[in-house]
XYZ file of N, CA and C in Angstrom:
180
model
N 108.300 45.425 186.636
C 107.637 45.805 185.219
C 108.949 46.696 184.680
N 109.451 45.960 183.213
C 110.483 46.539 182.587
C 110.092 47.425 181.329
N 110.677 48.640 181.755
C 110.419 49.832 180.636
C 111.191 49.927 179.414
N 112.109 48.909 179.301
C 113.311 49.027 178.215
C 112.616 48.984 176.726
N 111.405 48.284 176.662
C 111.002 48.340 175.310
C 110.249 49.710 174.983
N 109.993 50.746 175.949
C 109.661 52.051 175.728
C 110.557 52.711 175.409
N 111.643 52.737 176.265
C 113.006 53.469 176.066
C 113.430 53.019 174.790
N 113.750 52.055 174.340
C 114.242 51.759 173.008
C 113.298 52.309 172.089
N 112.239 52.168 172.241
C 111.060 52.682 171.201
C 110.906 54.157 170.827
N 111.255 54.644 172.320
C 111.397 56.252 171.829
C 112.610 56.791 171.442
N 113.544 56.163 171.597
C 115.061 56.478 171.057
C 115.055 55.934 169.395
N 114.567 55.202 169.179
C 114.276 54.643 167.695
C 113.412 55.678 167.061
N 112.417 56.166 167.633
C 111.659 57.080 167.020
C 112.307 58.691 166.955
N 112.846 58.775 168.114
C 113.853 60.199 168.044
C 114.712 60.178 167.049
N 115.546 58.716 166.594
C 116.592 58.712 165.683
C 116.072 58.887 164.472
N 114.746 58.294 164.158
C 114.171 58.198 162.716
C 113.838 59.643 162.564
N 113.175 60.241 163.440
C 112.813 61.786 163.132
C 113.874 62.781 162.990
N 114.992 62.472 163.609
C 116.197 63.251 163.331
C 116.814 63.049 162.102
N 116.849 61.656 161.573
C 117.359 61.480 160.311
C 116.506 62.144 159.016
N 115.173 61.957 159.297
C 114.177 62.500 158.562
C 114.646 64.175 158.289
N 114.529 64.701 159.536
C 114.770 66.371 159.568
C 116.194 66.524 158.571
N 117.357 65.849 159.014
C 118.519 66.113 158.364
C 118.504 65.759 156.991
N 117.820 65.043 156.502
C 117.558 64.409 155.065
C 116.679 65.733 154.563
N 115.684 65.964 155.281
C 114.927 67.379 154.426
C 115.697 68.310 154.684
N 116.331 68.504 155.352
C 117.370 69.976 155.386
C 118.405 69.651 154.281
N 119.204 68.930 154.363
C 120.094 68.609 153.022
C 119.538 68.874 151.603
N 118.081 68.290 151.550
C 117.559 68.659 150.228
C 117.028 69.750 149.816
N 116.647 70.611 150.881
C 116.181 72.040 150.834
C 117.447 72.828 150.422
N 118.595 72.585 151.178
C 119.715 73.214 150.955
C 120.327 73.014 149.490
N 120.329 71.937 149.124
C 120.663 71.573 147.661
C 119.750 72.222 146.629
N 118.438 72.264 146.811
C 117.656 73.032 145.986
C 117.648 74.353 146.073
N 117.900 75.020 146.953
C 118.224 76.645 147.398
C 119.794 76.683 146.452
N 120.639 75.944 146.787
C 121.893 76.202 146.009
C 121.849 75.822 144.268
N 120.967 75.268 144.101
C 120.698 75.061 142.797
C 120.121 76.420 142.123
N 118.762 76.727 142.832
C 118.269 78.038 142.281
C 119.053 79.321 142.425
N 120.081 79.005 143.306
C 120.953 80.402 143.082
C 121.834 80.233 142.244
N 122.222 79.228 141.816
C 123.256 78.855 140.486
C 122.636 79.173 139.212
N 121.237 78.930 139.377
C 120.490 79.288 138.005
C 120.327 80.549 137.894
N 119.989 81.410 139.017
C 119.803 82.770 138.802
C 120.680 83.308 138.505
N 122.394 83.176 139.035
C 123.336 83.695 138.433
C 123.524 83.405 136.964
N 123.180 82.436 136.677
C 123.619 82.044 134.863
C 122.631 82.811 134.262
N 121.452 83.114 135.029
C 120.533 83.834 134.096
C 120.858 85.593 134.028
N 121.563 85.971 135.262
C 121.758 87.105 135.159
C 123.192 87.363 134.184
N 124.025 86.582 134.493
C 125.347 86.697 133.464
C 124.836 86.294 132.162
N 123.774 85.944 131.783
C 123.426 86.029 130.487
C 122.602 87.203 129.985
N 122.058 87.663 130.771
C 121.413 88.898 130.406
C 122.264 89.964 130.557
N 123.484 90.034 131.399
C 124.383 90.967 131.064
C 125.389 91.001 130.087
N 125.629 89.738 129.389
C 126.073 89.510 128.068
C 125.076 89.887 126.898
N 124.163 89.565 126.912
C 122.978 90.201 125.723
C 123.197 91.284 125.973
N 123.197 92.151 127.074
C 123.296 93.831 127.075
C 124.462 94.274 126.594
N 125.353 93.715 126.840
C 126.699 94.125 126.586
C 127.198 93.794 124.765
N 126.562 92.781 124.390
C 126.615 92.404 122.963
C 125.781 93.674 122.054
N 126.627 94.143 120.902
C 125.541 95.258 120.337
C 124.611 94.693 119.592
N 123.601 95.306 119.667
C 122.291 94.978 118.786
C 122.855 95.335 117.362
N 122.483 94.422 116.342
C 122.787 94.501 114.841
C 121.634 94.637 114.338
N 120.282 94.385 115.121
C 118.670 94.504 114.692
C 118.714 96.086 114.073
N 119.120 97.177 114.626
C 118.748 98.441 114.547
C 119.361 98.531 113.099
N 120.828 98.124 113.026
C 121.369 98.216 111.684
C 120.995 97.795 110.866
N 120.326 96.512 110.540
C 119.670 96.111 109.612
C 118.333 96.652 109.210
N 117.926 97.781 109.923
C 116.593 97.890 109.429
C 116.616 99.297 108.360
């Protein structure tokens, strides 16, 4: 009795799961980097808005 089919199937499942895990990790990393960039942009915009003089007080 040959176990070649079982061994090939086991390796195929292993490679498939490994590929799915790698793709999922890459997508999570991409989302985390995008969120970090957006957070930095919001913080920079907040700092720029705080540094700019407010003209509303002068108009009243």
